[in-house]
Short mmCIF file of C-alpha atoms and ligand atoms in Angstrom, two decimals:
data_model
loop_
_atom_site.label_atom_id
_atom_site.label_comp_id
_atom_site.label_asym_id
_atom_site.label_seq_id
_atom_site.Cartn_x
_atom_site.Cartn_y
_atom_site.Cartn_z
CA MET A 1 26.26 -58.70 17.48
CA ALA A 2 26.00 -57.46 21.06
CA LYS A 3 24.47 -54.05 20.98
CA SER A 4 27.00 -51.44 22.05
CA LYS A 5 25.99 -48.45 24.06
CA LYS A 6 26.27 -45.09 22.35
CA SER A 7 28.87 -42.97 24.10
CA TRP A 8 26.43 -40.13 24.68
CA GLU A 9 24.13 -42.46 26.58
CA GLU A 10 26.48 -41.78 29.50
CA ARG A 11 25.39 -38.16 29.34
CA LEU A 12 21.64 -38.75 29.11
CA SER A 13 19.60 -40.57 31.70
CA GLY A 14 17.16 -43.33 30.90
CA GLU A 15 16.33 -44.94 27.56
CA PRO A 16 15.58 -42.85 24.49
CA ASP A 17 11.87 -42.57 23.80
CA PRO A 18 10.97 -45.05 21.00
CA LEU A 19 8.97 -42.34 19.25
CA MET A 20 12.09 -40.16 19.24
CA VAL A 21 14.23 -43.00 17.88
CA ASP A 22 11.98 -43.29 14.84
CA PHE A 23 11.83 -39.56 14.40
CA VAL A 24 15.54 -38.77 14.47
CA GLU A 25 16.87 -41.76 12.55
CA SER A 26 18.21 -41.18 9.06
CA LEU A 27 19.67 -44.64 8.55
CA SER A 28 16.80 -45.69 6.32
CA ILE A 29 17.85 -42.92 3.93
CA ASP A 30 21.57 -42.41 4.40
CA LYS A 31 22.52 -46.09 4.31
CA ARG A 32 23.11 -45.60 0.62
CA LEU A 33 26.14 -43.52 1.61
CA TYR A 34 27.81 -46.52 3.22
CA LYS A 35 30.63 -46.89 0.68
CA TYR A 36 31.57 -43.24 0.97
CA ASP A 37 31.41 -43.38 4.75
CA ILE A 38 33.78 -46.34 4.75
CA VAL A 39 36.19 -44.83 2.24
CA GLY A 40 36.21 -41.60 4.27
CA SER A 41 36.81 -43.50 7.50
CA ILE A 42 39.71 -45.49 6.05
CA ALA A 43 41.36 -42.26 4.86
CA HIS A 44 40.78 -40.69 8.27
CA ALA A 45 42.23 -43.72 10.07
CA GLN A 46 45.27 -43.78 7.82
CA MET A 47 45.88 -40.14 8.60
CA LEU A 48 45.50 -40.86 12.34
CA ALA A 49 48.22 -43.50 11.97
CA GLU A 50 50.44 -41.11 10.01
CA GLN A 51 50.03 -38.60 12.82
CA LYS A 52 50.74 -41.32 15.41
CA LEU A 53 47.35 -40.77 17.00
CA ILE A 54 46.74 -44.50 16.51
CA THR A 55 49.22 -47.31 15.87
CA LYS A 56 49.80 -48.93 12.49
CA ASP A 57 48.24 -52.14 13.78
CA GLU A 58 45.18 -50.28 14.96
CA PHE A 59 44.89 -48.72 11.52
CA LYS A 60 45.12 -52.12 9.85
CA ALA A 61 42.47 -53.55 12.15
CA ILE A 62 40.20 -50.58 11.45
CA ARG A 63 40.73 -50.78 7.70
CA ASN A 64 40.16 -54.52 7.49
CA GLY A 65 37.14 -54.30 9.77
CA LEU A 66 35.62 -51.54 7.63
CA LEU A 67 36.26 -53.46 4.42
CA GLU A 68 34.54 -56.50 5.87
CA ILE A 69 31.57 -54.38 6.90
CA SER A 70 31.45 -52.91 3.41
CA GLU A 71 31.27 -56.40 1.93
CA ARG A 72 28.55 -57.47 4.32
CA ILE A 73 26.47 -54.43 3.40
CA ALA A 74 27.05 -55.05 -0.32
CA GLU A 75 25.93 -58.66 0.12
CA GLY A 76 22.82 -57.53 1.96
CA LYS A 77 23.92 -59.35 5.11
CA PHE A 78 24.35 -56.30 7.33
CA LYS A 79 21.61 -55.74 9.84
CA PHE A 80 20.74 -52.04 9.88
CA ASP A 81 19.55 -51.02 13.31
CA LYS A 82 17.87 -47.63 13.37
CA THR A 83 18.63 -47.11 17.05
CA TYR A 84 22.11 -46.20 15.78
CA GLU A 85 20.49 -43.19 14.11
CA ASP A 86 22.55 -42.99 10.97
CA ILE A 87 24.99 -44.79 8.73
CA HIS A 88 27.99 -43.25 10.51
CA MET A 89 27.01 -44.60 13.92
CA ALA A 90 25.83 -47.93 12.50
CA ILE A 91 29.17 -48.60 10.83
CA GLU A 92 31.17 -47.42 13.81
CA ALA A 93 29.18 -49.65 16.17
CA ALA A 94 29.65 -52.63 13.84
CA LEU A 95 33.38 -51.90 13.74
CA VAL A 96 33.67 -51.80 17.53
CA ALA A 97 31.69 -55.04 17.77
CA ARG A 98 34.04 -56.61 15.25
CA ILE A 99 37.50 -55.37 16.28
CA GLY A 100 37.00 -54.08 19.81
CA GLU A 101 39.13 -51.31 21.34
CA ALA A 102 40.81 -50.12 18.10
CA GLY A 103 37.37 -49.42 16.66
CA LYS A 104 36.70 -46.96 19.44
CA LYS A 105 39.64 -44.87 18.24
CA LEU A 106 38.27 -44.30 14.75
CA HIS A 107 36.31 -41.22 15.73
CA THR A 108 39.43 -39.51 17.14
CA GLY A 109 39.61 -36.00 15.70
CA ARG A 110 36.30 -36.25 13.89
CA SER A 111 32.66 -35.34 14.40
CA ARG A 112 29.68 -36.63 12.51
CA ASN A 113 29.26 -33.01 11.45
CA ASP A 114 32.35 -33.02 9.27
CA GLN A 115 31.93 -36.71 8.48
CA VAL A 116 28.46 -36.44 6.99
CA THR A 117 29.24 -33.53 4.71
CA THR A 118 32.38 -35.34 3.55
CA ASP A 119 30.28 -38.40 2.68
CA ILE A 120 27.74 -36.32 0.77
CA ARG A 121 30.47 -34.61 -1.21
CA LEU A 122 32.03 -37.95 -2.15
CA TRP A 123 28.63 -39.31 -3.18
CA MET A 124 27.80 -36.20 -5.17
CA ARG A 125 31.08 -36.28 -7.05
CA ASP A 126 30.21 -39.76 -8.35
CA GLU A 127 26.61 -38.83 -8.97
CA ILE A 128 27.64 -35.84 -11.06
CA GLU A 129 29.76 -38.13 -13.21
CA ILE A 130 26.87 -40.55 -13.69
CA LEU A 131 24.52 -37.73 -14.66
CA GLN A 132 27.09 -36.29 -17.05
CA THR A 133 27.47 -39.65 -18.78
CA LYS A 134 23.70 -39.97 -19.12
CA ILE A 135 23.42 -36.46 -20.52
CA GLY A 136 26.16 -37.28 -23.04
CA GLY A 137 24.23 -40.38 -24.11
CA LEU A 138 21.07 -38.37 -24.61
CA GLN A 139 22.96 -35.74 -26.61
CA LYS A 140 24.33 -38.46 -28.88
CA ALA A 141 20.82 -39.81 -29.46
CA PHE A 142 19.65 -36.33 -30.47
CA VAL A 143 22.58 -35.81 -32.85
CA LYS A 144 21.96 -39.20 -34.45
CA LEU A 145 18.29 -38.40 -34.94
CA ALA A 146 19.18 -34.96 -36.32
CA GLY A 147 21.46 -36.64 -38.85
CA LYS A 148 18.44 -38.46 -40.29
CA TYR A 149 16.59 -35.21 -40.91
CA ALA A 150 19.32 -32.80 -41.96
CA GLU A 151 17.48 -31.76 -45.14
CA ASP A 152 13.93 -31.78 -43.80
CA VAL A 153 12.12 -28.64 -42.79
CA MET A 154 9.37 -28.19 -40.21
CA PRO A 155 7.52 -25.18 -38.85
CA GLY A 156 9.33 -23.26 -36.13
CA TYR A 157 6.91 -21.89 -33.54
CA THR A 158 6.60 -18.82 -31.41
CA HIS A 159 3.55 -18.57 -29.13
CA LEU A 160 2.83 -22.06 -30.49
CA GLN A 161 1.80 -20.33 -33.71
CA ARG A 162 3.59 -21.07 -36.95
CA ALA A 163 6.48 -18.63 -37.24
CA GLN A 164 9.34 -19.48 -39.62
CA PRO A 165 10.59 -22.67 -41.28
CA ILE A 166 13.38 -24.52 -39.46
CA ALA A 167 15.39 -27.64 -40.17
CA ILE A 168 14.14 -30.59 -38.14
CA ALA A 169 17.79 -31.14 -37.27
CA SER A 170 18.07 -27.61 -35.85
CA TYR A 171 15.04 -28.25 -33.71
CA LEU A 172 16.61 -31.44 -32.37
CA LEU A 173 20.01 -29.82 -31.83
CA SER A 174 18.35 -27.12 -29.73
CA PHE A 175 18.09 -29.79 -27.02
CA VAL A 176 21.73 -30.72 -27.41
CA GLU A 177 22.55 -27.10 -26.56
CA GLN A 178 20.30 -27.12 -23.49
CA PHE A 179 21.86 -30.32 -22.18
CA GLU A 180 25.33 -28.99 -22.92
CA ARG A 181 24.65 -26.11 -20.53
CA ASP A 182 23.47 -28.66 -17.96
CA LEU A 183 26.76 -30.48 -18.35
CA ILE A 184 28.74 -27.29 -17.82
CA ARG A 185 26.67 -26.44 -14.77
CA LEU A 186 27.38 -29.85 -13.25
CA LYS A 187 31.08 -29.42 -14.01
CA ASN A 188 31.06 -26.08 -12.22
CA CYS A 189 29.10 -27.56 -9.34
CA ARG A 190 31.69 -30.32 -9.00
CA GLU A 191 34.38 -27.74 -8.29
CA LEU A 192 32.50 -26.48 -5.24
CA VAL A 193 31.67 -30.03 -4.20
CA ASN A 194 35.23 -31.27 -4.45
CA VAL A 195 36.51 -29.59 -1.29
CA SER A 196 37.27 -31.53 1.89
CA PRO A 197 35.53 -30.42 5.08
CA LEU A 198 37.04 -33.36 6.97
CA GLY A 199 38.95 -32.14 10.01
CA SER A 200 36.56 -29.29 10.73
CA GLY A 201 35.28 -31.35 13.66
CA ALA A 202 31.99 -30.38 15.24
CA VAL A 203 32.31 -26.65 14.54
CA ALA A 204 35.67 -25.34 15.76
CA GLY A 205 38.36 -27.65 14.40
CA LEU A 206 40.53 -29.70 16.77
CA THR A 207 43.18 -29.49 19.41
CA LEU A 208 44.58 -32.77 18.02
CA PRO A 209 47.33 -32.48 15.39
CA ILE A 210 45.43 -34.07 12.51
CA ASP A 211 46.55 -33.61 8.91
CA ARG A 212 43.64 -32.38 6.85
CA LYS A 213 45.61 -32.29 3.64
CA SER A 214 46.39 -35.99 3.95
CA THR A 215 42.73 -37.03 4.09
CA ALA A 216 41.84 -34.55 1.34
CA LYS A 217 44.54 -36.00 -0.88
CA GLN A 218 43.62 -39.60 -0.17
CA LEU A 219 40.00 -38.88 -1.02
CA GLY A 220 40.82 -37.02 -4.22
CA PHE A 221 39.57 -33.63 -3.06
CA SER A 222 41.22 -30.72 -4.83
CA ASP A 223 41.39 -28.54 -1.71
CA ILE A 224 40.31 -28.32 1.92
CA SER A 225 37.77 -25.91 3.39
CA TYR A 226 39.29 -23.06 5.38
CA ASN A 227 36.62 -22.19 7.93
CA SER A 228 35.33 -24.91 10.24
CA VAL A 229 32.19 -22.97 11.24
CA ASP A 230 31.17 -22.62 7.62
CA ALA A 231 32.32 -26.11 6.62
CA VAL A 232 29.99 -28.03 8.95
CA GLY A 233 26.93 -25.97 8.06
CA ASP A 234 27.55 -25.52 4.35
CA ARG A 235 25.04 -27.25 2.11
CA ASP A 236 25.13 -24.62 -0.62
CA PHE A 237 26.51 -27.27 -2.93
CA CYS A 238 23.43 -29.40 -2.25
CA ALA A 239 21.11 -26.58 -3.26
CA GLU A 240 23.22 -25.98 -6.32
CA PHE A 241 23.25 -29.65 -7.26
CA ILE A 242 19.46 -29.86 -6.94
CA PHE A 243 19.12 -26.69 -8.99
CA ASP A 244 21.21 -28.29 -11.71
CA CYS A 245 18.94 -31.34 -11.53
CA ALA A 246 15.89 -29.06 -11.65
CA LEU A 247 17.11 -27.44 -14.83
CA ILE A 248 17.82 -30.81 -16.43
CA ALA A 249 14.28 -31.79 -15.44
CA THR A 250 13.02 -28.57 -17.02
CA HIS A 251 14.73 -29.33 -20.30
CA LEU A 252 13.41 -32.88 -20.27
CA SER A 253 9.96 -31.56 -19.48
CA ARG A 254 10.04 -29.13 -22.41
CA LEU A 255 11.04 -31.96 -24.71
CA ALA A 256 8.22 -34.08 -23.31
CA GLU A 257 5.73 -31.25 -23.77
CA ASP A 258 6.80 -30.78 -27.42
CA TRP A 259 6.50 -34.44 -28.26
CA ILE A 260 3.21 -34.89 -26.46
CA ILE A 261 1.89 -32.15 -28.71
CA TYR A 262 3.76 -33.29 -31.82
CA SER A 263 2.54 -36.87 -31.46
CA SER A 264 -1.12 -35.86 -31.27
CA SER A 265 -3.36 -36.49 -34.32
CA GLU A 266 -3.68 -32.72 -34.69
CA PHE A 267 0.05 -32.39 -35.32
CA GLY A 268 1.20 -35.88 -36.30
CA PHE A 269 4.81 -34.71 -36.54
CA VAL A 270 6.42 -37.50 -34.53
CA ARG A 271 5.67 -41.10 -33.83
CA ILE A 272 6.67 -42.30 -30.40
CA ASP A 273 7.59 -45.96 -30.66
CA ASP A 274 4.94 -48.41 -29.44
CA SER A 275 7.34 -49.73 -26.83
CA PHE A 276 7.12 -46.37 -25.06
CA CYS A 277 3.37 -45.87 -25.35
CA THR A 278 0.57 -47.05 -23.14
CA SER A 279 -3.04 -47.64 -24.00
CA SER A 280 -6.31 -46.94 -22.28
CA SER A 281 -8.21 -49.34 -20.06
CA MET A 282 -11.41 -48.24 -21.76
CA MET A 283 -10.69 -46.76 -25.21
CA PRO A 284 -9.20 -49.49 -27.39
CA GLN A 285 -7.78 -47.15 -30.04
CA LYS A 286 -5.54 -45.15 -27.70
CA ARG A 287 -1.75 -44.79 -27.97
CA ASN A 288 -0.84 -42.56 -25.09
CA PRO A 289 2.46 -40.78 -24.45
CA ASP A 290 2.34 -41.51 -20.70
CA VAL A 291 6.11 -41.81 -20.43
CA LEU A 292 6.54 -38.27 -21.70
CA GLU A 293 3.78 -37.06 -19.41
CA LEU A 294 5.55 -38.66 -16.46
CA ILE A 295 8.86 -37.06 -17.41
CA ARG A 296 6.99 -33.73 -17.43
CA GLY A 297 5.20 -34.54 -14.18
CA LYS A 298 8.29 -35.71 -12.34
CA ALA A 299 10.01 -32.36 -12.88
CA ALA A 300 7.60 -31.03 -10.25
CA GLY A 301 9.12 -33.26 -7.58
CA VAL A 302 12.61 -32.03 -8.39
CA TYR A 303 11.47 -28.42 -8.02
CA GLY A 304 9.94 -29.42 -4.69
CA SER A 305 13.30 -30.76 -3.55
CA LEU A 306 15.01 -27.54 -4.57
CA MET A 307 12.50 -25.47 -2.63
CA ALA A 308 12.86 -27.76 0.38
CA MET A 309 16.66 -27.55 0.32
CA LEU A 310 16.66 -23.77 0.14
CA THR A 311 14.10 -23.61 2.93
CA ILE A 312 16.18 -25.93 5.12
CA LEU A 313 19.08 -23.51 4.73
CA LYS A 314 17.34 -20.20 5.09
CA ALA A 315 16.95 -20.16 8.85
CA GLN A 316 20.05 -22.13 9.81
CA PRO A 317 21.88 -20.58 12.70
CA SER A 318 25.62 -20.75 12.03
CA GLY A 319 27.38 -24.07 12.54
CA TYR A 320 25.68 -27.47 12.29
CA ASN A 321 22.00 -28.01 13.00
CA ARG A 322 20.11 -31.26 12.73
CA ASP A 323 17.80 -29.71 10.13
CA LEU A 324 20.65 -30.46 7.75
CA GLN A 325 19.93 -34.16 8.02
CA GLU A 326 16.91 -33.44 5.83
CA ASP A 327 19.25 -32.58 2.94
CA LYS A 328 19.76 -36.18 1.89
CA VAL A 329 16.21 -37.11 1.03
CA HIS A 330 16.15 -34.20 -1.40
CA ILE A 331 19.52 -34.64 -3.08
CA PHE A 332 18.82 -38.36 -3.52
CA SER A 333 15.32 -37.85 -4.79
CA ALA A 334 16.29 -35.09 -7.25
CA SER A 335 19.17 -37.10 -8.60
CA ASP A 336 17.23 -40.38 -8.84
CA THR A 337 14.34 -38.72 -10.64
CA VAL A 338 16.54 -36.95 -13.15
CA SER A 339 18.66 -40.03 -13.67
CA ALA A 340 15.64 -42.18 -14.52
CA SER A 341 14.14 -39.48 -16.72
CA LEU A 342 17.40 -39.10 -18.64
CA ASP A 343 17.45 -42.86 -19.31
CA MET A 344 13.85 -42.77 -20.51
CA ALA A 345 14.42 -39.71 -22.67
CA LYS A 346 17.43 -41.29 -24.35
CA ALA A 347 15.46 -44.45 -25.09
CA ILE A 348 12.55 -42.48 -26.53
CA VAL A 349 14.71 -40.16 -28.63
CA SER A 350 16.56 -43.18 -30.04
CA HIS A 351 13.29 -44.71 -31.24
CA THR A 352 11.28 -41.70 -32.41
CA LYS A 353 10.49 -41.05 -36.05
CA PHE A 354 9.50 -37.77 -37.62
CA ASN A 355 6.64 -38.04 -40.10
CA THR A 356 8.27 -35.90 -42.78
CA LYS A 357 5.46 -36.60 -45.27
CA LYS A 358 2.85 -35.21 -42.93
CA ILE A 359 5.07 -32.31 -41.95
CA SER A 360 5.82 -31.27 -45.55
CA ALA A 361 2.19 -31.74 -46.60
CA GLY A 362 1.23 -28.91 -44.26
CA LEU A 363 4.39 -26.88 -44.54
CA GLU A 364 2.95 -24.21 -46.81
CA ASP A 365 0.15 -23.38 -44.37
CA GLY A 366 0.61 -20.38 -42.15
CA PHE A 367 2.89 -18.23 -44.33
CA LEU A 368 6.15 -19.46 -42.81
CA ASP A 369 7.99 -17.63 -45.62
CA ALA A 370 6.52 -14.20 -44.82
CA THR A 371 9.51 -13.00 -42.82
CA ALA A 372 11.91 -14.12 -45.55
CA LEU A 373 9.88 -12.01 -48.00
CA ALA A 374 10.07 -8.97 -45.71
CA GLU A 375 13.83 -9.47 -45.44
CA TYR A 376 14.01 -9.78 -49.24
CA LEU A 377 12.40 -6.35 -49.49
CA ALA A 378 14.71 -4.93 -46.84
CA LYS A 379 17.67 -6.11 -48.90
CA LYS A 380 16.16 -4.23 -51.86
CA GLY A 381 16.33 -1.07 -49.79
CA VAL A 382 12.79 -0.95 -48.38
CA ALA A 383 12.71 0.19 -44.73
CA PHE A 384 11.95 -2.92 -42.69
CA ARG A 385 8.90 -1.38 -41.03
CA GLU A 386 7.52 -0.65 -44.48
CA ALA A 387 8.46 -4.13 -45.78
CA HIS A 388 6.67 -5.62 -42.78
CA GLY A 389 3.52 -3.70 -43.71
CA ILE A 390 3.72 -4.67 -47.40
CA VAL A 391 4.07 -8.37 -46.60
CA GLY A 392 1.24 -8.08 -44.07
CA SER A 393 -1.01 -6.75 -46.85
CA LEU A 394 0.19 -9.49 -49.22
CA VAL A 395 -0.73 -12.12 -46.62
CA VAL A 396 -4.22 -10.61 -46.27
CA CYS A 397 -4.52 -10.62 -50.07
CA CYS A 398 -3.46 -14.30 -50.21
CA GLU A 399 -5.90 -15.26 -47.46
CA GLY A 400 -8.70 -13.62 -49.46
CA GLN A 401 -7.84 -15.71 -52.52
CA ASN A 402 -6.91 -18.84 -50.56
CA LYS A 403 -3.41 -18.73 -52.02
CA LYS A 404 0.16 -19.08 -50.76
CA LEU A 405 2.67 -16.25 -51.24
CA ALA A 406 4.54 -18.36 -53.79
CA GLU A 407 1.38 -18.66 -55.85
CA LEU A 408 1.07 -14.91 -56.45
CA GLY A 409 2.13 -13.70 -59.90
CA LEU A 410 4.98 -11.21 -60.31
CA ASP A 411 2.46 -8.58 -61.49
CA GLU A 412 0.53 -8.98 -58.23
CA PHE A 413 3.74 -8.55 -56.22
CA LYS A 414 4.65 -5.49 -58.23
CA ARG A 415 1.28 -3.93 -57.44
CA TYR A 416 2.39 -3.92 -53.79
CA TRP A 417 6.01 -2.93 -54.44
CA PRO A 418 7.38 -2.24 -57.92
CA ALA A 419 10.97 -3.22 -57.09
CA ILE A 420 10.03 -6.88 -56.48
CA GLU A 421 11.75 -9.03 -59.12
CA LYS A 422 11.55 -12.60 -60.31
CA ASP A 423 14.23 -13.64 -57.81
CA VAL A 424 11.60 -13.22 -55.07
CA TYR A 425 10.47 -16.80 -55.73
CA GLN A 426 13.81 -18.08 -54.45
CA PHE A 427 12.71 -16.91 -51.01
CA LEU A 428 9.17 -18.22 -51.16
CA GLY A 429 7.95 -21.57 -49.93
CA ALA A 430 9.06 -22.87 -46.54
CA ALA A 431 11.97 -24.98 -47.78
CA ASN A 432 13.31 -22.16 -49.97
CA ALA A 433 13.11 -19.69 -47.10
CA ALA A 434 14.92 -22.07 -44.73
CA ASN A 435 17.69 -22.52 -47.29
CA LYS A 436 18.18 -18.76 -47.48
CA TYR A 437 19.26 -18.32 -43.86
CA VAL A 438 22.80 -16.94 -43.78
CA THR A 439 23.46 -16.13 -40.13
CA GLU A 440 25.67 -18.26 -37.91
CA GLY A 441 23.49 -20.40 -35.66
CA ALA A 442 20.43 -20.04 -37.89
CA ALA A 443 18.00 -22.93 -38.15
CA GLY A 444 18.44 -23.77 -41.83
CA PRO A 445 19.61 -27.10 -43.26
CA LYS A 446 23.01 -25.59 -44.16
CA GLN A 447 23.72 -24.52 -40.60
CA ALA A 448 22.20 -27.70 -39.19
CA LYS A 449 24.60 -29.87 -41.18
CA LYS A 450 27.55 -27.87 -39.88
CA GLN A 451 26.27 -28.23 -36.35
CA ILE A 452 25.71 -31.96 -36.69
CA ALA A 453 29.32 -32.35 -37.79
CA TYR A 454 30.46 -30.19 -34.87
CA TRP A 455 28.52 -32.18 -32.29
CA GLU A 456 29.48 -35.54 -33.74
CA LYS A 457 33.12 -34.60 -33.32
CA GLN A 458 32.62 -33.09 -29.85
CA LEU A 459 30.70 -36.04 -28.48
CA ALA A 460 33.05 -38.61 -29.97
CA GLN A 461 35.93 -36.97 -28.07
CA ARG A 462 34.27 -37.37 -24.67
N1 LIG B 501 22.69 -37.92 10.49
C1 LIG B 501 23.25 -36.64 10.67
C2 LIG B 501 23.04 -35.80 9.38
O1 LIG B 501 22.67 -36.34 8.41
C3 LIG B 501 24.70 -36.73 10.95
C4 LIG B 501 25.22 -35.63 11.77
C5 LIG B 501 24.65 -35.66 13.12
N2 LIG B 501 25.31 -34.72 13.97
C6 LIG B 501 24.86 -34.43 15.17
N3 LIG B 501 25.56 -33.55 15.82
N4 LIG B 501 23.77 -34.89 15.68
O2 LIG B 501 23.24 -34.61 9.38
#
């Protein structure tokens, strides 16, 4: 392909400095937008034909040329030349080389400033859908695992100290809730993404009678932007998208942190399947949760991207500035990282087993039923502050005798509070306490079963 001159080379004298060529190019990163660039260009060209700014034949030549280029890129046969700076220029140059004069008309009524943000929005729309599907898959894996442990109880923690008994299923469903919020956030983000900036030109719109609604409709945008100055410089949706990714990464990282702890010998609550463990090059006995550690570690990179994106925006003078080119590396990286971590998390969740024997063997340590006992007293009319104090003293008494609360005799209870009756034992012991929860959304087996049914239905409908 004979190398075509860039039109602005008429304006500038001499050859571009090779150092500068390397520095300004974004082709190595934005070439992954090629499909969106081509789809956007075909819509733009069709609109130009509708508006009689190009002929029907010119449109056909442009469309066919672009489709051929798309195929060549997909087949890996396209030669990317970074002197064309970015994917937009590379494709346009290839089009001109292929179809000649008609190709030079493609950029009528368009700037790379509105073109690039259109491409990103089209890419992001698809990417959001992919992430949503992956989140849904992970949620399903959690619900399935929860279904296996609907009756089993484990310690619930606050401050990583034993607090109150919870159903294992409720613990697992807590992640389904977190990822559900991530889904909603992405859905909301999509609304802001799905707006067409195409036709905003470089910064001021156009003197040519282009039809912005036509391109918006062809590309499936739900509306057009209404201020060209804002439209070319707006990357708020990029920051928002990365934030959504960062929060997904946070939720994945919290899961990873839990299971790194829970899979340790000290806890022994979960067994991560061998296929997701690594060993040590030196210590032959090791089964390490490296995958979970990497999920936790990779969240850091996503936060970095968010910080970078916000920082790119904070000192932008109005309109387009080349700083914005740096957006892509961060949206791609955040999305790729989260996408891979979601896949890994789903695989791990699908293969993890809870060691219910080990969990129940230690379930009566740590007075998980103490709060239930205080609430029992409150129901008997004891002021909660007083009940709290009584149970505190009972715990100290038990510790002295190396006993559990359930092992105290009724006479001992009565010494602390005469109104305590035999029915107190229904609240004692971790499993009993968990089965006594009555509030909506509580973490008992009763509520967990209801929630499993709810989520199974919800997720099946998607
Ligand atoms: N590669 C550029 C970007 O990603 C495209 C827009 C360039 N516009 C310009 N006026 N130099 O933002």
